[in-house]
Tab-separated table of C-alpha atoms in Angstrom:
chain	number	residue	atom	x	y	z
A	140	UNK	CA	0.000	0.000	0.000
A	141	UNK	CA	1.108	3.540	-0.509
A	142	UNK	CA	2.153	5.849	2.268
A	143	UNK	CA	-0.438	8.442	1.381
A	144	UNK	CA	-1.806	10.614	4.164
A	145	UNK	CA	-4.937	9.404	5.839
A	146	UNK	CA	-8.341	10.744	4.965
A	147	UNK	CA	-8.793	12.148	8.457
A	148	UNK	CA	-6.031	14.680	7.812
A	149	UNK	CA	-7.732	18.082	7.652
A	150	UNK	CA	-7.350	20.119	4.433
A	151	UNK	CA	-4.808	22.343	6.234
A	152	UNK	CA	-2.488	19.316	6.396
A	153	UNK	CA	-1.812	19.574	2.683
A	154	UNK	CA	1.942	20.112	2.319
A	155	UNK	CA	3.048	23.300	0.514
A	156	UNK	CA	4.762	21.348	-2.282
A	157	UNK	CA	1.388	19.915	-3.304
A	158	UNK	CA	-0.145	23.319	-4.004
A	159	UNK	CA	-0.885	24.034	-7.640
A	160	UNK	CA	1.775	26.388	-9.086
A	161	UNK	CA	0.868	29.670	-10.761
A	162	UNK	CA	1.206	29.349	-14.545
A	163	UNK	CA	4.299	31.223	-15.788
A	164	UNK	CA	3.835	34.352	-17.930
A	165	UNK	CA	5.116	33.855	-21.475
A	166	UNK	CA	5.963	36.163	-24.341
A	167	UNK	CA	3.955	35.679	-27.549
A	168	UNK	CA	6.991	34.388	-29.462
A	169	UNK	CA	7.691	31.807	-26.792
A	170	UNK	CA	4.086	30.629	-26.840
A	171	UNK	CA	4.162	30.342	-30.624
A	172	UNK	CA	7.368	28.303	-30.457
A	173	UNK	CA	5.805	25.884	-27.963
A	174	UNK	CA	2.660	25.516	-30.065
A	175	UNK	CA	4.770	24.809	-33.175
A	176	UNK	CA	6.739	22.270	-31.192
A	177	UNK	CA	3.542	20.557	-30.085
A	178	UNK	CA	1.665	20.535	-33.405
A	179	UNK	CA	3.340	17.372	-34.786
A	180	UNK	CA	2.167	15.517	-31.659
A	181	UNK	CA	-1.528	16.214	-32.203
A	182	UNK	CA	-2.356	13.747	-34.988
A	183	UNK	CA	-0.434	10.774	-33.506
A	184	UNK	CA	-2.003	11.335	-30.074
A	185	UNK	CA	-5.463	11.533	-31.681
A	186	UNK	CA	-4.915	8.353	-33.709
A	187	UNK	CA	-3.595	6.481	-30.680
A	188	UNK	CA	-6.538	7.563	-28.529
A	189	UNK	CA	-9.088	6.652	-31.203
A	190	UNK	CA	-7.482	3.211	-31.313
A	191	UNK	CA	-7.590	2.888	-27.513
A	192	UNK	CA	-11.271	3.788	-27.497
A	193	UNK	CA	-11.931	1.000	-29.968
A	194	UNK	CA	-12.523	3.378	-32.900
A	195	UNK	CA	-15.539	4.765	-31.059
A	196	UNK	CA	-14.214	8.292	-31.528
A	197	UNK	CA	-13.149	9.956	-34.746
A	198	UNK	CA	-9.399	10.642	-34.942
A	199	UNK	CA	-9.867	13.799	-37.040
A	200	UNK	CA	-12.310	15.267	-34.524
A	201	UNK	CA	-9.944	14.414	-31.689
A	202	UNK	CA	-7.095	16.101	-33.567
A	203	UNK	CA	-9.203	19.207	-33.963
A	204	UNK	CA	-9.780	19.271	-30.187
A	205	UNK	CA	-6.063	18.700	-29.676
A	206	UNK	CA	-5.057	21.671	-31.826
A	207	UNK	CA	-7.327	23.911	-29.757
A	208	UNK	CA	-5.954	22.493	-26.510
A	209	UNK	CA	-2.345	22.999	-27.531
A	210	UNK	CA	-2.419	26.729	-26.830
A	211	UNK	CA	-3.725	26.118	-23.284
A	212	UNK	CA	-0.972	23.552	-22.763
A	213	UNK	CA	1.654	26.084	-23.905
A	214	UNK	CA	0.195	28.716	-21.559
A	215	UNK	CA	0.247	26.439	-18.515
A	216	UNK	CA	3.583	24.721	-19.243
A	217	UNK	CA	6.213	24.974	-16.503
A	218	UNK	CA	9.657	23.988	-17.842
A	219	UNK	CA	10.867	23.238	-14.312
A	220	UNK	CA	8.657	20.146	-14.368
A	221	UNK	CA	10.266	18.613	-17.454
A	222	UNK	CA	10.315	18.960	-21.252
A	223	UNK	CA	7.315	20.229	-23.225
A	224	UNK	CA	6.783	17.117	-25.387
A	225	UNK	CA	5.638	14.617	-22.730
A	226	UNK	CA	3.684	17.348	-20.935
A	227	UNK	CA	1.884	18.398	-24.121
A	228	UNK	CA	1.174	14.778	-25.040
A	229	UNK	CA	-0.568	14.243	-21.687
A	230	UNK	CA	-2.508	17.515	-21.856
A	231	UNK	CA	-3.642	16.833	-25.431
A	232	UNK	CA	-4.754	13.365	-24.462
A	233	UNK	CA	-6.746	14.609	-21.476
A	234	UNK	CA	-8.374	17.384	-23.492
A	235	UNK	CA	-9.389	14.815	-26.113
A	236	UNK	CA	-10.747	12.426	-23.462
A	237	UNK	CA	-12.760	15.245	-21.913
A	238	UNK	CA	-14.110	16.161	-25.337
A	239	UNK	CA	-15.275	12.578	-25.961
A	240	UNK	CA	-17.290	12.812	-22.755
A	241	UNK	CA	-18.529	16.328	-23.467
A	242	UNK	CA	-19.512	15.630	-27.031
A	243	UNK	CA	-21.126	12.349	-26.003
A	244	UNK	CA	-20.069	10.207	-28.911
A	245	UNK	CA	-22.159	7.375	-27.492
A	246	UNK	CA	-22.367	5.616	-24.179
A	247	UNK	CA	-19.473	3.275	-24.928
A	248	UNK	CA	-16.975	5.961	-25.907
A	249	UNK	CA	-18.112	8.043	-22.944
A	250	UNK	CA	-17.521	5.220	-20.455
A	251	UNK	CA	-14.165	4.290	-21.918
A	252	UNK	CA	-12.970	7.895	-22.032
A	253	UNK	CA	-13.950	8.343	-18.404
A	254	UNK	CA	-12.282	5.032	-17.463
A	255	UNK	CA	-9.000	5.921	-19.192
A	256	UNK	CA	-8.904	9.364	-17.621
A	257	UNK	CA	-9.632	7.914	-14.161
A	258	UNK	CA	-6.875	5.306	-14.490
A	259	UNK	CA	-4.352	7.905	-15.667
A	260	UNK	CA	-5.239	10.177	-12.770
A	261	UNK	CA	-4.378	7.311	-10.385
A	262	UNK	CA	-0.967	6.670	-11.993
A	263	UNK	CA	-0.136	10.360	-11.939
A	264	UNK	CA	-0.952	10.593	-8.245
A	265	UNK	CA	0.756	7.485	-6.867
A	266	UNK	CA	3.306	6.003	-9.292
A	267	UNK	CA	6.823	6.668	-7.951
A	268	UNK	CA	9.102	8.736	-10.198
A	269	UNK	CA	11.660	5.894	-9.969
A	270	UNK	CA	11.804	2.574	-8.136
A	271	UNK	CA	13.494	2.728	-4.726
A	272	UNK	CA	16.819	0.855	-5.283
A	273	UNK	CA	16.888	-0.262	-1.651
A	274	UNK	CA	13.666	-2.260	-1.912
A	275	UNK	CA	13.664	-5.941	-2.955
A	276	UNK	CA	11.938	-6.998	-6.173
A	277	UNK	CA	8.958	-8.420	-4.249
A	278	UNK	CA	8.265	-4.955	-2.806
A	279	UNK	CA	8.318	-3.407	-6.274
A	280	UNK	CA	5.976	-6.114	-7.514
A	281	UNK	CA	3.578	-5.398	-4.635
A	282	UNK	CA	3.735	-1.663	-5.358
A	283	UNK	CA	2.998	-2.252	-9.038
A	284	UNK	CA	0.159	-4.612	-8.112
A	285	UNK	CA	-1.384	-2.001	-5.801
A	286	UNK	CA	-1.254	0.685	-8.509
A	287	UNK	CA	-2.774	-1.652	-11.103
A	288	UNK	CA	-5.542	-2.665	-8.697
A	289	UNK	CA	-6.367	0.999	-8.052
A	290	UNK	CA	-6.287	1.686	-11.799
A	291	UNK	CA	-8.613	-1.245	-12.465
A	292	UNK	CA	-11.045	0.025	-9.804
A	293	UNK	CA	-10.886	3.488	-11.374
A	294	UNK	CA	-11.670	1.974	-14.785
A	295	UNK	CA	-14.661	0.133	-13.355
A	296	UNK	CA	-15.940	3.358	-11.787
A	297	UNK	CA	-15.490	5.081	-15.161
A	298	UNK	CA	-17.230	2.312	-17.095
A	299	UNK	CA	-20.147	1.835	-14.720
A	300	UNK	CA	-20.989	5.316	-13.397
A	301	UNK	CA	-24.178	6.700	-14.967
A	302	UNK	CA	-24.049	7.874	-18.539
A	303	UNK	CA	-25.048	11.482	-18.899
A	304	UNK	CA	-25.454	13.504	-22.048
A	305	UNK	CA	-23.328	16.516	-21.171
A	306	UNK	CA	-24.861	18.519	-24.014
A	307	UNK	CA	-27.870	18.784	-21.707
A	308	UNK	CA	-25.790	20.393	-18.976
A	309	UNK	CA	-26.231	24.138	-19.072
A	310	UNK	CA	-24.926	26.458	-16.381
A	311	UNK	CA	-25.269	24.376	-13.257
A	312	UNK	CA	-22.263	22.068	-13.304
A	313	UNK	CA	-22.480	21.603	-9.553
A	314	UNK	CA	-25.741	19.712	-9.806
A	315	UNK	CA	-25.342	16.296	-8.228
A	316	UNK	CA	-27.247	13.475	-9.856
A	317	UNK	CA	-28.838	10.699	-7.884
A	318	UNK	CA	-26.407	7.843	-8.091
A	319	UNK	CA	-28.716	5.487	-9.963
A	320	UNK	CA	-29.952	8.006	-12.529
A	321	UNK	CA	-29.322	7.555	-16.232
A	322	UNK	CA	-29.770	10.545	-18.474
A	323	UNK	CA	-31.930	10.365	-21.560
A	324	UNK	CA	-30.230	11.875	-24.611
A	325	UNK	CA	-31.770	15.097	-25.919
A	326	UNK	CA	-34.267	14.495	-28.729
A	327	UNK	CA	-32.683	16.971	-31.094
A	328	UNK	CA	-29.228	15.447	-30.696
A	329	UNK	CA	-27.797	13.456	-33.604
A	330	UNK	CA	-27.991	9.702	-33.051
A	331	UNK	CA	-24.917	8.451	-31.215
A	332	UNK	CA	-22.868	5.538	-32.561
A	333	UNK	CA	-23.950	2.051	-31.481
A	334	UNK	CA	-23.458	1.553	-27.747
A	335	UNK	CA	-22.288	-1.439	-25.768
A	336	UNK	CA	-23.935	-4.834	-26.100
A	337	UNK	CA	-26.915	-5.485	-23.823
A	338	UNK	CA	-24.768	-8.037	-21.981
A	339	UNK	CA	-22.191	-5.326	-21.255
A	340	UNK	CA	-24.885	-3.042	-19.870
A	341	UNK	CA	-26.490	-5.684	-17.625
A	342	UNK	CA	-23.137	-6.662	-16.144
A	343	UNK	CA	-22.031	-3.044	-15.783
A	344	UNK	CA	-25.251	-2.284	-13.920
A	345	UNK	CA	-24.637	-5.196	-11.533
A	346	UNK	CA	-21.073	-4.009	-10.937
A	347	UNK	CA	-22.249	-0.481	-10.373
A	348	UNK	CA	-24.546	-1.670	-7.554
A	349	UNK	CA	-21.602	-3.267	-5.725
A	350	UNK	CA	-19.546	-0.184	-6.444
A	351	UNK	CA	-22.147	2.218	-5.062
A	352	UNK	CA	-22.222	0.214	-1.819
A	353	UNK	CA	-18.407	0.339	-1.636
A	354	UNK	CA	-18.340	4.081	-2.352
A	355	UNK	CA	-20.750	4.649	0.537
A	356	UNK	CA	-18.141	3.215	2.930
A	357	UNK	CA	-15.346	5.595	1.854
A	358	UNK	CA	-14.150	8.332	4.224
A	359	UNK	CA	-16.183	11.534	3.720
A	360	UNK	CA	-13.836	13.580	1.536
A	361	UNK	CA	-12.886	10.650	-0.686
A	362	UNK	CA	-16.543	9.778	-1.105
A	363	UNK	CA	-17.419	13.374	-1.927
A	364	UNK	CA	-14.740	13.567	-4.624
A	365	UNK	CA	-15.837	10.271	-6.236
A	366	UNK	CA	-19.554	11.036	-6.123
A	367	UNK	CA	-19.286	14.605	-7.350
A	368	UNK	CA	-16.843	13.804	-10.159
A	369	UNK	CA	-18.221	10.500	-11.498
A	370	UNK	CA	-21.879	10.755	-10.580
A	371	UNK	CA	-22.331	14.520	-10.607
A	372	UNK	CA	-19.996	15.247	-13.566
A	373	UNK	CA	-18.315	18.082	-11.683
A	374	UNK	CA	-14.897	19.115	-12.894
A	375	UNK	CA	-12.050	17.930	-10.726
A	376	UNK	CA	-10.552	21.399	-10.253
A	377	UNK	CA	-13.941	22.776	-9.180
A	378	UNK	CA	-14.307	20.066	-6.564
A	379	UNK	CA	-10.780	20.698	-5.267
A	380	UNK	CA	-11.466	24.416	-5.064
A	381	UNK	CA	-14.728	23.959	-3.190
A	382	UNK	CA	-12.978	21.646	-0.720
A	383	UNK	CA	-10.221	24.215	-0.235
A	384	UNK	CA	-7.458	21.894	-1.461
A	385	UNK	CA	-5.186	21.814	-4.509
A	386	UNK	CA	-5.972	19.707	-7.563
A	387	UNK	CA	-2.878	17.594	-6.810
A	388	UNK	CA	-4.122	16.899	-3.316
A	389	UNK	CA	-7.574	16.039	-4.600
A	390	UNK	CA	-5.892	13.604	-7.017
A	391	UNK	CA	-4.129	11.955	-4.078
A	392	UNK	CA	-7.431	11.557	-2.238
A	393	UNK	CA	-8.989	10.208	-5.443
A	394	UNK	CA	-6.183	7.631	-5.728
A	395	UNK	CA	-6.668	6.646	-2.080
A	396	UNK	CA	-10.363	6.186	-2.782
A	397	UNK	CA	-9.576	3.908	-5.736
A	398	UNK	CA	-7.172	1.864	-3.595
A	399	UNK	CA	-9.914	1.447	-0.993
A	400	UNK	CA	-12.506	0.541	-3.651
A	401	UNK	CA	-10.116	-2.012	-5.176
A	402	UNK	CA	-9.782	-3.671	-1.786
A	403	UNK	CA	-13.533	-3.585	-1.120
A	404	UNK	CA	-14.357	-5.052	-4.537
A	405	UNK	CA	-11.646	-7.716	-4.226
A	406	UNK	CA	-13.093	-8.842	-0.889
A	407	UNK	CA	-16.653	-8.758	-2.291
A	408	UNK	CA	-16.654	-12.082	-4.165
B	66	UNK	CA	32.244	-13.713	-31.198
B	67	UNK	CA	29.118	-14.795	-33.111
B	68	UNK	CA	28.344	-17.350	-30.433
B	69	UNK	CA	28.635	-14.641	-27.776
B	70	UNK	CA	26.319	-12.303	-29.711
B	71	UNK	CA	23.874	-15.147	-30.178
B	72	UNK	CA	23.951	-15.882	-26.433
B	73	UNK	CA	23.468	-12.192	-25.666
B	74	UNK	CA	20.474	-11.998	-28.021
B	75	UNK	CA	18.936	-15.094	-26.489
B	76	UNK	CA	19.374	-13.636	-22.990
B	77	UNK	CA	17.732	-10.357	-24.016
B	78	UNK	CA	14.858	-12.255	-25.577
B	79	UNK	CA	14.445	-14.362	-22.455
B	80	UNK	CA	14.419	-11.262	-20.233
B	81	UNK	CA	11.841	-9.577	-22.457
B	82	UNK	CA	9.693	-12.702	-22.281
B	83	UNK	CA	9.966	-12.777	-18.498
B	84	UNK	CA	8.981	-9.117	-18.307
B	85	UNK	CA	6.002	-9.684	-20.629
B	86	UNK	CA	4.875	-12.684	-18.590
B	87	UNK	CA	5.244	-10.688	-15.370
B	88	UNK	CA	3.195	-7.786	-16.732
B	89	UNK	CA	0.500	-10.145	-17.999
B	90	UNK	CA	0.329	-11.879	-14.623
B	91	UNK	CA	0.068	-8.566	-12.762
B	92	UNK	CA	-2.717	-7.411	-15.068
B	93	UNK	CA	-4.626	-10.686	-14.597
B	94	UNK	CA	-4.476	-10.247	-10.813
B	95	UNK	CA	-5.744	-6.656	-11.076
B	96	UNK	CA	-8.697	-7.681	-13.255
B	97	UNK	CA	-9.571	-10.860	-11.339
B	98	UNK	CA	-12.107	-9.232	-8.941
B	99	UNK	CA	-14.215	-8.229	-11.959
B	100	UNK	CA	-14.402	-11.627	-13.685
B	101	UNK	CA	-18.055	-12.469	-14.194
B	102	UNK	CA	-19.005	-8.945	-13.093
B	103	UNK	CA	-18.126	-7.216	-16.348
B	104	UNK	CA	-18.518	-8.539	-19.873
B	105	UNK	CA	-15.607	-10.333	-21.511
B	106	UNK	CA	-15.425	-7.417	-23.953
B	107	UNK	CA	-14.983	-4.868	-21.147
B	108	UNK	CA	-12.513	-7.145	-19.357
B	109	UNK	CA	-10.428	-7.630	-22.504
B	110	UNK	CA	-10.327	-3.859	-23.009
B	111	UNK	CA	-9.281	-3.325	-19.386
B	112	UNK	CA	-6.488	-5.923	-19.660
B	113	UNK	CA	-5.196	-4.316	-22.838
B	114	UNK	CA	-5.227	-0.791	-21.390
B	115	UNK	CA	-3.700	-1.817	-18.045
B	116	UNK	CA	-0.826	-3.595	-19.812
B	117	UNK	CA	-0.360	-0.532	-22.016
B	118	UNK	CA	-0.327	1.717	-18.952
B	119	UNK	CA	2.790	-0.142	-17.831
B	120	UNK	CA	4.509	-0.407	-21.199
B	121	UNK	CA	3.816	3.190	-22.225
B	122	UNK	CA	4.594	4.907	-18.919
B	123	UNK	CA	8.345	5.096	-18.098
B	124	UNK	CA	7.734	5.181	-14.320
B	125	UNK	CA	5.459	2.138	-14.421
B	126	UNK	CA	7.814	0.261	-16.743
B	127	UNK	CA	10.740	0.956	-14.417
B	128	UNK	CA	8.684	-0.382	-11.519
B	129	UNK	CA	7.807	-3.516	-13.490
B	130	UNK	CA	11.462	-4.062	-14.429
B	131	UNK	CA	12.467	-3.687	-10.799
B	132	UNK	CA	9.768	-6.102	-9.691
B	133	UNK	CA	10.099	-8.915	-12.212
B	134	UNK	CA	11.474	-12.077	-10.582
B	135	UNK	CA	14.317	-13.141	-12.825
B	136	UNK	CA	15.811	-16.562	-13.375
B	137	UNK	CA	19.383	-16.906	-12.186
B	138	UNK	CA	21.649	-18.795	-14.594
B	139	UNK	CA	24.504	-21.100	-13.685
B	140	UNK	CA	26.896	-18.152	-13.362
B	141	UNK	CA	24.664	-16.843	-10.538
B	142	UNK	CA	24.480	-13.506	-12.354
B	143	UNK	CA	21.106	-11.807	-12.397
B	144	UNK	CA	20.440	-9.930	-15.618
B	145	UNK	CA	18.052	-7.057	-15.043
B	146	UNK	CA	15.956	-5.994	-18.064
B	147	UNK	CA	17.358	-2.482	-17.871
B	148	UNK	CA	20.937	-3.505	-17.048
B	149	UNK	CA	23.730	-3.506	-19.588
B	150	UNK	CA	26.351	-6.215	-19.700
B	151	UNK	CA	29.925	-5.201	-18.937
B	152	UNK	CA	30.914	-5.654	-22.575
B	153	UNK	CA	28.085	-3.369	-23.722
B	154	UNK	CA	29.178	-0.414	-21.585
């Protein structure tokens, strides 16, 4: 298990190094150079993501989202945290995943996009930068196993949480849906691509029942983050802000929640 | 010389196979709680993406390389997947 702080730590316990940094101010020429550097990444990232989603999303549409997101990535980039390429790749990917959910390209793409994003959030929060050379191989294997288990739980949350047509969401993004609700797509919306098989949906529904029971047993702040993000569709940064903690700290609590859910679901045979 | 290169290639291949088998086993363990609770299609997708999350993320791959239990040959030398042989340095 990780050595993450316990849920009972008050928000004030968040260490200063976890606070979100202010984005650096950049000259126009510098921004342009970063965008030009990132442009060749857009199409490959879009193609890769379309493949990962099982061709449920259109690579050209994803690339179009990526080009728009590149400028934001250049604005927020902090060179002290590493080179631009890997950073831009991650930001492009996340912007594209968010767009798949926002544009609701069908229930299947929506669930998979949410699952991928959830699993990546877990790795970002708890994967060590490098293995501790002092530890024996069995300890590394256990650490890897714990991260994978938390990722798998995060994927299951992403796949099974209610599907909601975000085109119906207007101004109130803080609205919390009842956990069992399923949104009905807007009548004027274009027909989405074919969704999952009925078998997938029946099994996902069964899993979601077990999951909802497990989520109810989480410590309060972890539960609030999971419910508001996956069942209420609130943005992660908005939740962090309303809880008075940084996005990084909220990601840590999210990862802790997924570790706890993995354990609960493993024991629930 | 050729025999040595051949041996080196075989060792590298064996290490890669051990790493692949280790990753596959870790992924199977992570997905096991959901067998019968998600469709085989969802499970197959999860296995594929979890394995990719190791292979495509340098930090996760380093952790997997550090965690893979390796066979020890008769020389009692342990060849790590990321390690270079003395004659390759």
